[in-house]
Coordinates of C-alpha atoms in Angstrom, one line a residue:
M1 CA 82.7 134.7 -69.0
H2 CA 82.1 136.9 -72.0
R3 CA 79.1 139.1 -73.2
T4 CA 78.6 140.2 -76.5
T5 CA 77.2 143.7 -77.5
H6 CA 77.0 145.0 -81.0
A7 CA 77.9 148.7 -81.3
P8 CA 76.0 151.1 -83.4
S9 CA 77.8 150.7 -86.9
T10 CA 80.3 148.6 -88.1
I11 CA 82.1 147.7 -84.7
T12 CA 81.4 144.5 -82.6
T13 CA 82.0 145.1 -79.0
I14 CA 83.2 142.0 -76.6
K15 CA 83.1 143.0 -73.0
T16 CA 85.0 141.0 -70.4
R17 CA 83.8 140.5 -66.8
S18 CA 86.5 141.2 -64.1
P19 CA 88.4 138.1 -64.0
G20 CA 87.6 136.9 -60.5
A21 CA 87.5 133.5 -61.5
L22 CA 91.2 133.4 -62.3
S23 CA 92.3 134.7 -59.1
R24 CA 93.6 132.6 -56.3
P25 CA 91.5 132.4 -53.4
S26 CA 92.6 133.6 -50.2
S27 CA 92.1 130.3 -48.5
S28 CA 94.6 128.7 -51.2
P29 CA 96.8 126.4 -49.2
A30 CA 100.0 127.3 -51.8
P31 CA 102.9 128.6 -50.1
H32 CA 102.8 132.4 -50.0
R33 CA 105.6 134.6 -51.2
A34 CA 107.1 137.5 -49.2
S35 CA 105.3 140.6 -49.4
F36 CA 106.9 143.0 -51.8
A37 CA 106.8 145.9 -49.6
T38 CA 108.1 143.8 -46.7
R39 CA 110.9 142.8 -48.8
T40 CA 111.8 146.2 -50.2
R41 CA 111.5 147.6 -46.6
G42 CA 113.4 144.9 -44.8
L43 CA 116.2 143.9 -47.2
A44 CA 118.1 146.4 -49.3
A45 CA 118.9 143.4 -51.5
T46 CA 115.9 142.9 -53.0
H47 CA 113.9 144.8 -55.4
S48 CA 110.5 145.9 -56.8
R49 CA 109.0 143.4 -59.1
A50 CA 105.4 143.1 -60.2
L51 CA 102.6 140.8 -60.6
F52 CA 99.0 140.2 -61.1
A53 CA 96.7 137.9 -62.7
I54 CA 95.7 138.2 -66.4
V55 CA 92.2 139.0 -67.5
A56 CA 90.5 138.4 -70.6
A57 CA 90.6 140.0 -74.1
A58 CA 87.8 140.5 -76.4
V59 CA 86.4 140.0 -79.8
L60 CA 85.7 142.5 -82.5
V61 CA 84.6 143.9 -85.9
A62 CA 84.0 143.8 -89.1
S63 CA 84.7 145.2 -92.5
A64 CA 83.8 148.7 -93.6
M65 CA 80.3 147.6 -95.0
T66 CA 79.6 144.3 -92.9
L67 CA 79.0 143.3 -89.1
I68 CA 80.6 140.1 -88.8
P69 CA 80.3 139.4 -84.9
R70 CA 82.7 136.3 -83.6
T71 CA 82.6 134.5 -80.2
A72 CA 85.2 133.4 -77.8
L73 CA 86.8 130.4 -79.0
A74 CA 84.8 127.2 -78.0
G75 CA 86.3 124.9 -75.5
S76 CA 86.4 122.0 -78.0
Q77 CA 88.0 124.2 -80.8
Q78 CA 91.6 124.0 -81.1
E79 CA 93.1 127.3 -80.4
P80 CA 96.2 129.0 -82.7
A81 CA 99.7 127.8 -81.4
S82 CA 101.8 130.1 -79.3
I83 CA 105.0 131.9 -80.8
T84 CA 107.4 129.2 -79.5
A85 CA 105.2 126.3 -80.8
R86 CA 105.3 127.4 -84.5
G87 CA 108.8 126.5 -85.4
H88 CA 111.7 128.3 -85.7
I89 CA 112.3 132.0 -84.4
G90 CA 113.6 133.8 -87.2
Q91 CA 115.0 137.4 -88.4
S92 CA 113.6 139.2 -91.3
G93 CA 114.9 143.0 -91.5
K94 CA 114.2 144.7 -88.3
W95 CA 111.9 142.2 -87.4
Y96 CA 112.0 138.9 -85.3
T97 CA 109.7 136.2 -86.9
D98 CA 107.7 133.1 -85.4
G99 CA 107.5 129.7 -87.4
S100 CA 104.4 131.2 -89.3
G101 CA 106.5 134.2 -90.4
R102 CA 104.8 136.8 -88.3
A103 CA 106.5 139.9 -86.9
V104 CA 106.9 139.5 -83.4
L105 CA 107.1 142.6 -81.1
T106 CA 108.2 141.0 -77.5
Q107 CA 107.6 142.3 -74.1
G108 CA 109.9 140.4 -71.7
V109 CA 112.1 140.5 -68.8
N110 CA 115.7 139.9 -67.7
M111 CA 116.5 136.9 -65.5
V112 CA 120.0 136.8 -64.6
Y113 CA 121.5 135.4 -61.3
K114 CA 124.9 136.6 -60.8
H115 CA 126.1 134.4 -57.9
P116 CA 127.4 130.9 -58.1
P117 CA 126.2 128.4 -59.2
Y118 CA 124.7 131.4 -61.9
T119 CA 121.6 129.7 -62.7
A120 CA 118.1 131.1 -62.7
E121 CA 117.1 127.8 -60.9
A122 CA 119.5 128.7 -58.1
G123 CA 117.9 132.2 -57.6
G124 CA 114.4 130.6 -57.5
F125 CA 113.1 131.0 -60.9
N126 CA 110.7 128.0 -61.3
E127 CA 107.5 127.2 -62.8
D128 CA 105.6 129.4 -60.7
D129 CA 107.6 132.3 -62.1
A130 CA 107.0 131.2 -65.7
D131 CA 103.3 130.7 -65.0
W132 CA 103.3 134.1 -63.8
L133 CA 105.1 135.7 -66.7
A134 CA 102.6 134.0 -69.3
K135 CA 99.8 135.1 -67.3
E136 CA 100.9 138.7 -67.1
G137 CA 101.4 138.6 -70.9
F138 CA 105.4 138.5 -71.3
D139 CA 106.8 136.2 -74.1
S140 CA 110.5 136.3 -73.7
V141 CA 113.3 136.0 -71.2
R142 CA 117.0 137.2 -71.2
L143 CA 118.2 134.4 -69.6
G144 CA 121.9 135.0 -68.3
I145 CA 124.9 132.6 -68.3
I146 CA 128.2 133.2 -67.2
W147 CA 131.2 132.1 -69.1
K148 CA 132.9 131.2 -65.6
A149 CA 130.2 128.5 -65.0
V150 CA 130.2 127.3 -68.3
E151 CA 134.2 126.9 -68.8
P152 CA 135.6 126.6 -65.2
E153 CA 138.8 125.3 -66.6
P154 CA 140.2 125.8 -69.9
G155 CA 138.7 124.0 -72.5
Q156 CA 136.4 122.0 -69.8
Y157 CA 132.8 122.6 -70.0
D158 CA 130.2 122.1 -67.1
D159 CA 127.2 120.4 -68.8
A160 CA 125.5 120.3 -65.8
Y161 CA 125.3 123.8 -65.6
L162 CA 124.2 124.0 -69.2
D163 CA 121.7 121.4 -68.4
S164 CA 119.9 123.7 -65.6
I165 CA 119.8 126.5 -68.2
A166 CA 118.3 124.2 -70.9
N167 CA 115.7 123.2 -68.4
T168 CA 114.6 126.7 -67.8
V169 CA 114.5 127.4 -71.6
K170 CA 112.3 124.4 -72.0
M171 CA 110.1 125.6 -69.2
L172 CA 109.5 128.9 -70.6
S173 CA 108.8 127.6 -73.9
K174 CA 106.0 125.4 -72.8
R175 CA 104.4 128.4 -71.7
G176 CA 104.9 130.3 -75.2
I177 CA 107.9 132.4 -73.8
M178 CA 111.1 132.8 -76.1
T179 CA 114.5 132.7 -74.7
L180 CA 117.6 134.9 -75.6
I181 CA 121.0 133.4 -73.9
D182 CA 122.7 136.2 -72.6
A183 CA 126.4 135.8 -71.7
H184 CA 126.5 138.2 -69.0
Q185 CA 129.3 140.6 -68.5
D186 CA 129.7 143.3 -66.0
M187 CA 133.1 144.5 -64.6
Y188 CA 134.7 141.3 -65.9
N189 CA 135.4 139.3 -62.8
E190 CA 134.8 139.0 -59.1
K191 CA 138.3 140.1 -58.6
F192 CA 137.1 143.6 -59.7
E193 CA 133.5 143.3 -57.9
G194 CA 131.9 142.0 -61.3
E195 CA 131.1 138.8 -62.8
F196 CA 131.9 137.3 -66.3
A197 CA 135.2 135.5 -66.8
P198 CA 136.6 132.6 -65.2
D199 CA 139.6 133.4 -63.3
W200 CA 142.0 131.7 -65.5
A201 CA 140.8 134.2 -68.0
V202 CA 141.9 137.2 -66.2
I203 CA 145.1 138.8 -67.3
D204 CA 145.7 141.9 -65.8
D205 CA 149.4 141.9 -66.2
G206 CA 149.9 141.9 -62.2
L207 CA 148.4 145.4 -62.0
P208 CA 146.3 145.7 -58.7
S209 CA 142.6 145.7 -58.6
L210 CA 142.3 149.2 -57.5
L211 CA 140.4 151.8 -57.2
K212 CA 137.5 149.6 -56.0
V213 CA 134.5 151.8 -55.8
G214 CA 131.6 149.6 -57.3
F215 CA 129.6 149.4 -60.4
P216 CA 130.0 150.9 -63.0
T217 CA 132.7 153.2 -62.1
N218 CA 135.3 150.6 -61.5
Q219 CA 135.3 150.3 -65.3
A220 CA 136.7 153.7 -65.5
V221 CA 139.1 153.7 -62.3
N222 CA 140.4 150.1 -61.6
I223 CA 143.6 149.8 -63.4
G224 CA 143.7 146.0 -63.3
L225 CA 140.2 145.8 -64.5
I226 CA 141.1 148.1 -67.5
R227 CA 144.2 145.9 -68.4
A228 CA 142.2 142.9 -68.1
Y229 CA 139.3 144.2 -70.5
D230 CA 142.3 145.3 -72.9
N231 CA 144.1 141.8 -72.7
F232 CA 140.7 140.3 -73.6
L233 CA 139.8 142.5 -76.5
T234 CA 143.1 142.0 -78.0
N235 CA 143.0 138.4 -77.8
K236 CA 146.0 138.0 -75.6
P237 CA 147.2 134.3 -75.3
G238 CA 146.0 132.8 -72.1
P239 CA 146.4 129.1 -70.9
G240 CA 147.8 126.8 -73.3
G241 CA 148.8 129.9 -75.7
V242 CA 145.2 129.9 -77.1
G243 CA 143.9 133.7 -77.2
L244 CA 141.2 134.7 -74.8
Q245 CA 138.7 135.6 -77.5
D246 CA 139.2 132.4 -79.2
R247 CA 138.5 130.3 -75.8
Y248 CA 135.3 132.5 -75.6
A249 CA 134.4 131.7 -79.1
A250 CA 134.8 127.9 -78.4
M251 CA 132.8 128.2 -75.3
W252 CA 130.0 129.8 -77.4
K253 CA 130.0 126.9 -79.8
H254 CA 129.5 124.4 -76.9
V255 CA 126.7 126.6 -75.7
A256 CA 125.2 126.5 -79.1
E257 CA 125.3 122.8 -79.5
K258 CA 123.6 122.3 -76.3
M259 CA 120.9 124.9 -76.8
G260 CA 120.5 125.1 -80.6
S261 CA 117.9 122.2 -81.0
L262 CA 115.5 123.8 -78.0
P263 CA 112.1 125.2 -78.9
G264 CA 111.6 128.9 -78.4
M265 CA 115.4 130.2 -78.9
M266 CA 115.2 133.7 -79.6
G267 CA 119.1 133.5 -80.0
Y268 CA 122.3 134.3 -78.5
D269 CA 123.6 137.6 -77.0
I270 CA 127.3 137.4 -77.2
M271 CA 128.4 139.7 -74.6
N272 CA 126.6 141.9 -72.5
E273 CA 127.6 145.6 -72.2
P274 CA 131.1 145.4 -73.4
W275 CA 133.6 147.7 -72.2
P276 CA 136.6 149.4 -74.4
G277 CA 138.9 149.2 -71.5
S278 CA 141.6 152.0 -71.7
A279 CA 139.9 153.4 -74.9
Y280 CA 136.8 154.5 -73.1
P281 CA 138.1 158.4 -72.9
L282 CA 138.2 158.2 -76.7
C283 CA 134.7 156.6 -77.1
Y284 CA 133.5 159.9 -75.3
L285 CA 135.4 162.4 -76.8
A286 CA 135.1 161.2 -80.3
L287 CA 131.4 160.8 -79.7
G288 CA 131.1 157.0 -79.9
D289 CA 134.2 156.4 -82.4
C290 CA 136.3 154.3 -80.3
G291 CA 138.9 153.8 -82.7
A292 CA 141.0 150.3 -82.9
A293 CA 138.8 149.1 -79.9
T294 CA 135.6 149.2 -82.4
Q295 CA 137.8 146.7 -84.6
H296 CA 138.6 144.6 -81.7
L297 CA 134.9 144.2 -80.6
D298 CA 134.1 143.3 -84.4
A299 CA 136.7 140.6 -84.4
L300 CA 135.1 139.1 -81.1
H301 CA 131.6 139.2 -82.4
Q302 CA 132.7 137.6 -85.6
K303 CA 134.5 134.8 -83.9
A304 CA 131.6 134.3 -81.7
A305 CA 129.5 134.2 -84.6
D306 CA 131.3 131.8 -86.6
S307 CA 131.2 129.5 -83.6
I308 CA 127.4 129.8 -82.6
T309 CA 126.3 129.1 -86.3
A310 CA 128.6 126.3 -87.0
A311 CA 126.8 124.5 -84.0
D312 CA 123.3 126.3 -84.8
P313 CA 123.1 127.1 -88.2
Q314 CA 119.5 129.0 -87.8
A315 CA 121.1 131.0 -84.7
I316 CA 120.0 134.5 -84.5
V317 CA 123.2 136.2 -83.4
H318 CA 123.1 139.2 -81.0
Y319 CA 125.7 141.9 -81.1
E320 CA 125.9 144.5 -78.5
P321 CA 127.8 148.2 -78.8
Y322 CA 130.1 149.5 -76.2
S323 CA 127.9 150.6 -73.2
M324 CA 128.4 154.3 -73.6
W325 CA 125.7 153.6 -76.0
N326 CA 123.1 153.4 -73.4
M327 CA 123.5 157.2 -72.9
G328 CA 123.3 158.3 -76.6
F329 CA 126.6 157.7 -78.0
N330 CA 126.5 155.6 -81.3
T331 CA 129.6 153.4 -80.9
R332 CA 129.1 151.9 -84.6
P333 CA 128.8 148.1 -84.1
T334 CA 129.0 146.3 -87.0
A335 CA 127.0 143.1 -87.3
P336 CA 128.9 140.0 -87.7
R337 CA 128.7 137.8 -91.0
V338 CA 126.6 134.8 -90.8
P339 CA 125.4 131.9 -93.2
A340 CA 121.8 133.0 -95.0
S341 CA 120.2 130.4 -92.6
A342 CA 121.1 132.5 -89.7
G343 CA 120.3 136.0 -88.5
T344 CA 121.6 138.9 -86.9
A345 CA 120.1 141.2 -84.2
L346 CA 121.2 144.4 -82.7
S347 CA 121.0 143.9 -78.7
W348 CA 120.8 147.3 -76.9
H349 CA 120.3 149.2 -73.7
V350 CA 119.2 152.6 -72.8
Y351 CA 120.0 154.1 -69.3
C352 CA 119.7 157.7 -68.9
P353 CA 122.2 159.2 -66.7
T354 CA 119.9 161.5 -64.7
N355 CA 117.7 158.5 -64.1
A356 CA 120.7 156.4 -62.8
I357 CA 122.0 159.3 -60.5
A358 CA 118.9 161.1 -59.3
G359 CA 116.0 158.6 -59.9
T360 CA 114.3 160.9 -62.4
Y361 CA 113.4 161.4 -66.0
T362 CA 114.1 164.9 -66.3
A363 CA 116.1 165.7 -69.3
C364 CA 116.0 162.0 -70.7
T365 CA 113.6 162.4 -73.5
I366 CA 116.3 163.8 -75.9
P367 CA 119.3 161.4 -75.0
D368 CA 116.9 158.1 -75.1
G369 CA 115.4 159.4 -78.4
I370 CA 118.8 159.8 -79.8
T371 CA 119.4 156.2 -78.5
F372 CA 116.4 154.9 -80.1
N373 CA 117.1 156.6 -83.5
N374 CA 120.8 155.2 -83.2
A375 CA 119.4 151.8 -83.1
D376 CA 116.9 152.1 -86.0
K377 CA 119.9 153.4 -88.0
V378 CA 122.3 150.9 -87.1
S379 CA 119.7 147.9 -87.5
A380 CA 118.9 149.3 -90.8
A381 CA 122.5 149.6 -92.1
N382 CA 123.4 146.1 -91.0
N383 CA 120.0 144.5 -91.8
S384 CA 119.6 143.4 -88.3
A385 CA 116.8 143.0 -86.0
T386 CA 116.6 145.2 -83.0
L387 CA 115.9 144.6 -79.4
L388 CA 116.0 146.7 -76.4
S389 CA 117.4 144.2 -74.2
E390 CA 117.6 146.2 -70.9
F391 CA 116.2 149.1 -69.4
G392 CA 114.6 150.3 -66.1
A393 CA 116.3 148.9 -62.9
T394 CA 114.0 151.7 -61.3
D395 CA 110.4 152.3 -60.0
D396 CA 110.5 155.7 -61.5
A397 CA 107.0 155.7 -63.7
D398 CA 108.2 158.5 -65.9
T399 CA 111.1 156.7 -66.8
L400 CA 109.4 153.4 -67.3
L401 CA 106.6 155.5 -69.5
G402 CA 109.2 157.2 -71.4
V403 CA 111.0 154.2 -72.6
T404 CA 108.3 152.2 -73.1
N405 CA 106.4 154.8 -75.1
L406 CA 109.5 155.5 -77.1
A407 CA 109.8 151.5 -78.0
R408 CA 106.1 151.6 -79.2
Q409 CA 106.8 154.6 -81.5
H410 CA 110.0 152.9 -83.0
L411 CA 108.1 149.6 -83.3
T412 CA 110.9 147.9 -80.9
G413 CA 110.3 145.0 -78.9
W414 CA 111.8 145.1 -75.2
Q415 CA 113.3 143.2 -72.1
Y416 CA 112.7 145.0 -68.8
W417 CA 115.6 144.7 -66.1
S418 CA 115.0 142.8 -64.1
Y419 CA 112.5 140.1 -63.2
C420 CA 113.7 140.2 -59.4
G421 CA 116.3 142.2 -57.6
C422 CA 117.9 138.8 -56.8
D423 CA 120.7 140.5 -54.7
D424 CA 122.4 141.9 -57.9
P425 CA 125.9 143.0 -57.1
T426 CA 126.2 144.9 -60.4
T427 CA 123.3 147.3 -61.2
Q428 CA 122.4 150.7 -60.7
N429 CA 119.4 150.5 -58.6
Q430 CA 119.2 147.1 -56.6
K431 CA 116.6 148.0 -54.3
E432 CA 114.3 149.1 -57.3
Q433 CA 115.1 147.1 -60.0
G434 CA 112.7 144.0 -59.5
I435 CA 109.1 143.4 -60.6
V436 CA 108.7 140.6 -58.2
A437 CA 110.0 140.1 -54.8
D438 CA 112.4 137.2 -53.8
P439 CA 111.8 134.2 -56.0
T440 CA 113.4 132.0 -53.5
V441 CA 110.4 132.1 -51.5
G442 CA 108.5 129.0 -52.4
G443 CA 105.0 128.7 -54.3
P444 CA 103.0 130.7 -56.8
V445 CA 103.4 134.4 -57.1
T446 CA 101.1 136.3 -55.4
A447 CA 99.8 139.8 -55.6
D448 CA 101.8 141.2 -52.2
A449 CA 104.9 139.8 -54.0
V450 CA 104.6 142.3 -56.9
N451 CA 104.9 146.1 -57.6
K452 CA 101.6 146.6 -59.1
D453 CA 102.2 150.1 -60.1
K454 CA 105.1 149.0 -62.2
L455 CA 103.3 146.0 -63.3
A456 CA 100.6 148.2 -64.8
I457 CA 103.3 149.9 -66.8
V458 CA 105.5 147.2 -68.3
A459 CA 102.4 144.7 -68.7
A460 CA 100.5 146.9 -70.7
P461 CA 98.6 145.5 -73.7
H462 CA 100.8 144.5 -76.6
L463 CA 100.7 143.4 -80.4
R464 CA 102.6 140.2 -79.9
A465 CA 102.6 138.8 -83.4
A466 CA 101.2 140.5 -86.6
A467 CA 100.6 138.4 -89.5
G468 CA 101.8 141.4 -91.6
T469 CA 103.9 144.2 -91.0
P470 CA 103.1 146.4 -87.8
T471 CA 102.8 150.0 -88.6
S472 CA 102.0 151.8 -85.1
T473 CA 101.1 150.9 -81.6
N474 CA 100.2 153.3 -78.9
W475 CA 99.3 153.2 -75.2
D476 CA 97.4 155.9 -73.1
P477 CA 98.1 155.1 -69.5
K478 CA 95.5 157.4 -68.2
A479 CA 92.6 156.5 -70.3
K480 CA 93.9 152.8 -70.3
T481 CA 93.6 152.6 -74.1
Y482 CA 95.7 150.7 -76.7
T483 CA 95.7 150.7 -80.4
A484 CA 97.8 148.9 -82.8
S485 CA 97.7 148.5 -86.5
W486 CA 99.4 146.5 -89.3
T487 CA 98.9 145.5 -92.9
T488 CA 98.7 142.2 -94.0
D489 CA 102.1 142.3 -96.0
R490 CA 104.8 139.7 -95.1
V491 CA 107.8 141.2 -93.4
D492 CA 110.0 139.2 -95.8
G493 CA 108.3 140.8 -98.5
K494 CA 106.8 137.6 -100.1
G495 CA 103.3 138.6 -100.7
T496 CA 100.5 138.6 -97.9
F497 CA 99.2 136.6 -95.2
D498 CA 96.2 134.2 -95.8
K499 CA 93.2 134.7 -93.4
D500 CA 93.8 131.4 -91.8
I501 CA 97.1 132.6 -90.0
T502 CA 95.9 135.3 -87.1
S503 CA 97.5 138.2 -85.6
E504 CA 97.8 138.0 -81.6
V505 CA 97.5 140.7 -79.3
V506 CA 97.9 140.1 -75.4
V507 CA 95.5 142.0 -73.0
P508 CA 96.8 141.5 -69.5
T509 CA 94.2 142.2 -66.6
V510 CA 96.4 144.4 -64.5
N511 CA 95.1 147.7 -66.2
Y512 CA 91.7 146.2 -66.6
P513 CA 90.1 145.1 -63.4
N514 CA 86.5 145.5 -64.6
G515 CA 87.2 144.0 -68.0
F516 CA 87.5 145.7 -71.5
S517 CA 86.3 146.1 -74.9
I518 CA 88.3 145.5 -78.4
N519 CA 87.3 147.1 -81.4
V520 CA 88.8 146.0 -84.6
E521 CA 88.6 147.9 -88.1
G522 CA 89.3 145.7 -91.0
G523 CA 89.0 142.2 -89.3
T524 CA 87.5 140.2 -86.6
A525 CA 88.7 139.1 -83.3
E526 CA 88.3 135.9 -81.0
V527 CA 89.3 135.7 -77.4
A528 CA 91.3 132.7 -76.2
K529 CA 90.5 130.5 -73.4
D530 CA 93.2 132.1 -71.2
G531 CA 91.0 135.2 -71.2
T532 CA 94.3 137.3 -72.2
T533 CA 95.2 136.4 -75.8
V534 CA 93.1 137.9 -78.9
H535 CA 93.3 136.2 -82.4
V536 CA 92.7 138.6 -85.2
T537 CA 91.8 137.5 -88.6
A538 CA 92.2 140.1 -91.2
H539 CA 89.6 140.7 -93.7
D540 CA 91.3 143.9 -95.5
K541 CA 95.2 144.8 -96.0
N542 CA 94.9 147.3 -93.1
V543 CA 94.0 146.0 -89.4
R544 CA 93.5 148.4 -86.6
I545 CA 92.7 147.3 -83.2
T546 CA 91.6 149.4 -80.2
I547 CA 91.3 148.3 -76.3
T548 CA 89.6 150.3 -74.0
P549 CA 88.2 149.6 -70.4
K550 CA 84.8 148.4 -69.9

């Protein structure tokens, strides 16, 4: 229920009550997920993950001279469509756009299951998890596929595997959640304690898989792995005399043929955290310039982009830099050329070394700031969207707040690593990476299966879609105050938005147990029936929203 109170001057305040009606009764007969604390104490293989129910958002304001109160949307009134129900997800400059042309700033998660059969379903991810993500305000998932599962034999594709992936995409889209298909790669193959390539695509020239010291150090010391990377990057002929990159690009075409028509598709991430093989010392010594290895990666991206857009002409093709980028080295990725109907996006990660080594954010502000600046420069130079598609893998609050605050300052969408621990064999901190405990435990996600402290950080309010161009976002975690501003100018430069297309702000309940108030300058607002989505109608060119605790 919502109680409307008029503020003194030009502000309308709608205060929300604590969402007890939205909480699951303790007597609910639904299966109960394992306690998050129990899971992290009893199993080193599970990680911290977060949960909680979602709360209501509020309505507001008026123009500078006039008070224009608005009430919550009536039950019989049709609500605006979600970002996945408006049509094709597109790209315009640094921005993702929904089917209405609104600029989308996502807050999402990664869901990659790195064990056979390599599907989210096999990892326990189902409708209960999708429901929970939607209620907590998350609106994208970076969903992993593994080349080994897609193409178990040269030129032979496992469509049953892709059907499982497609089912997850559709399940998410029904709940307003976009999907980025991520071809996940860590240390190339299980032979090297990693995952990615089929066994038939491992060409190590007979070098042994030594030394084996785990993720990520194998990339620097395992001579067989380094040679396998070199041969992949140089497109060495494999079975049938076909180059490894050529096989990989053909695989991507088949994936795009299966996924391209699905709603809510955010695009395709060509290869997670590519590694430059034997060129890696040069990358560090030359401060990101990897020499010929840079051209090899650009060639891979172009081959894959050509294949993807041949099957899905509207695809957003995501390309990643070599992974020393994560620590502040600009490895100078080039966007692949795509048809005018398609788009490109720089998919990048940030992992400060001191957090990876010591679990602290000490001395990370400068290198992380450099990484964000690099992303802004590269995306602008390449006319690509920018997406922080990985960060986290930690319980450290300073790290999570530091990175998400930088993302807000740079107006960059993000996807936290990871939804769950999921017995991840290749991560910097398997014990701490999750928000939610073991998804394989059936039933709805319950509060004790969630790392609430982490959830309070990654499920802060956010401007999901602006009918215009975002100009600033900010979150004060102590005061629980969120602000966002935008103009009504379209990000594609084609005029301004009409009033009938609203902006969308999401206010999950985890930070507002007693409800919240919303003030809008330059517009009015309505709270959707879900109690967490706020639709803002602009009455002026400049709009600003402020959310505070009740």
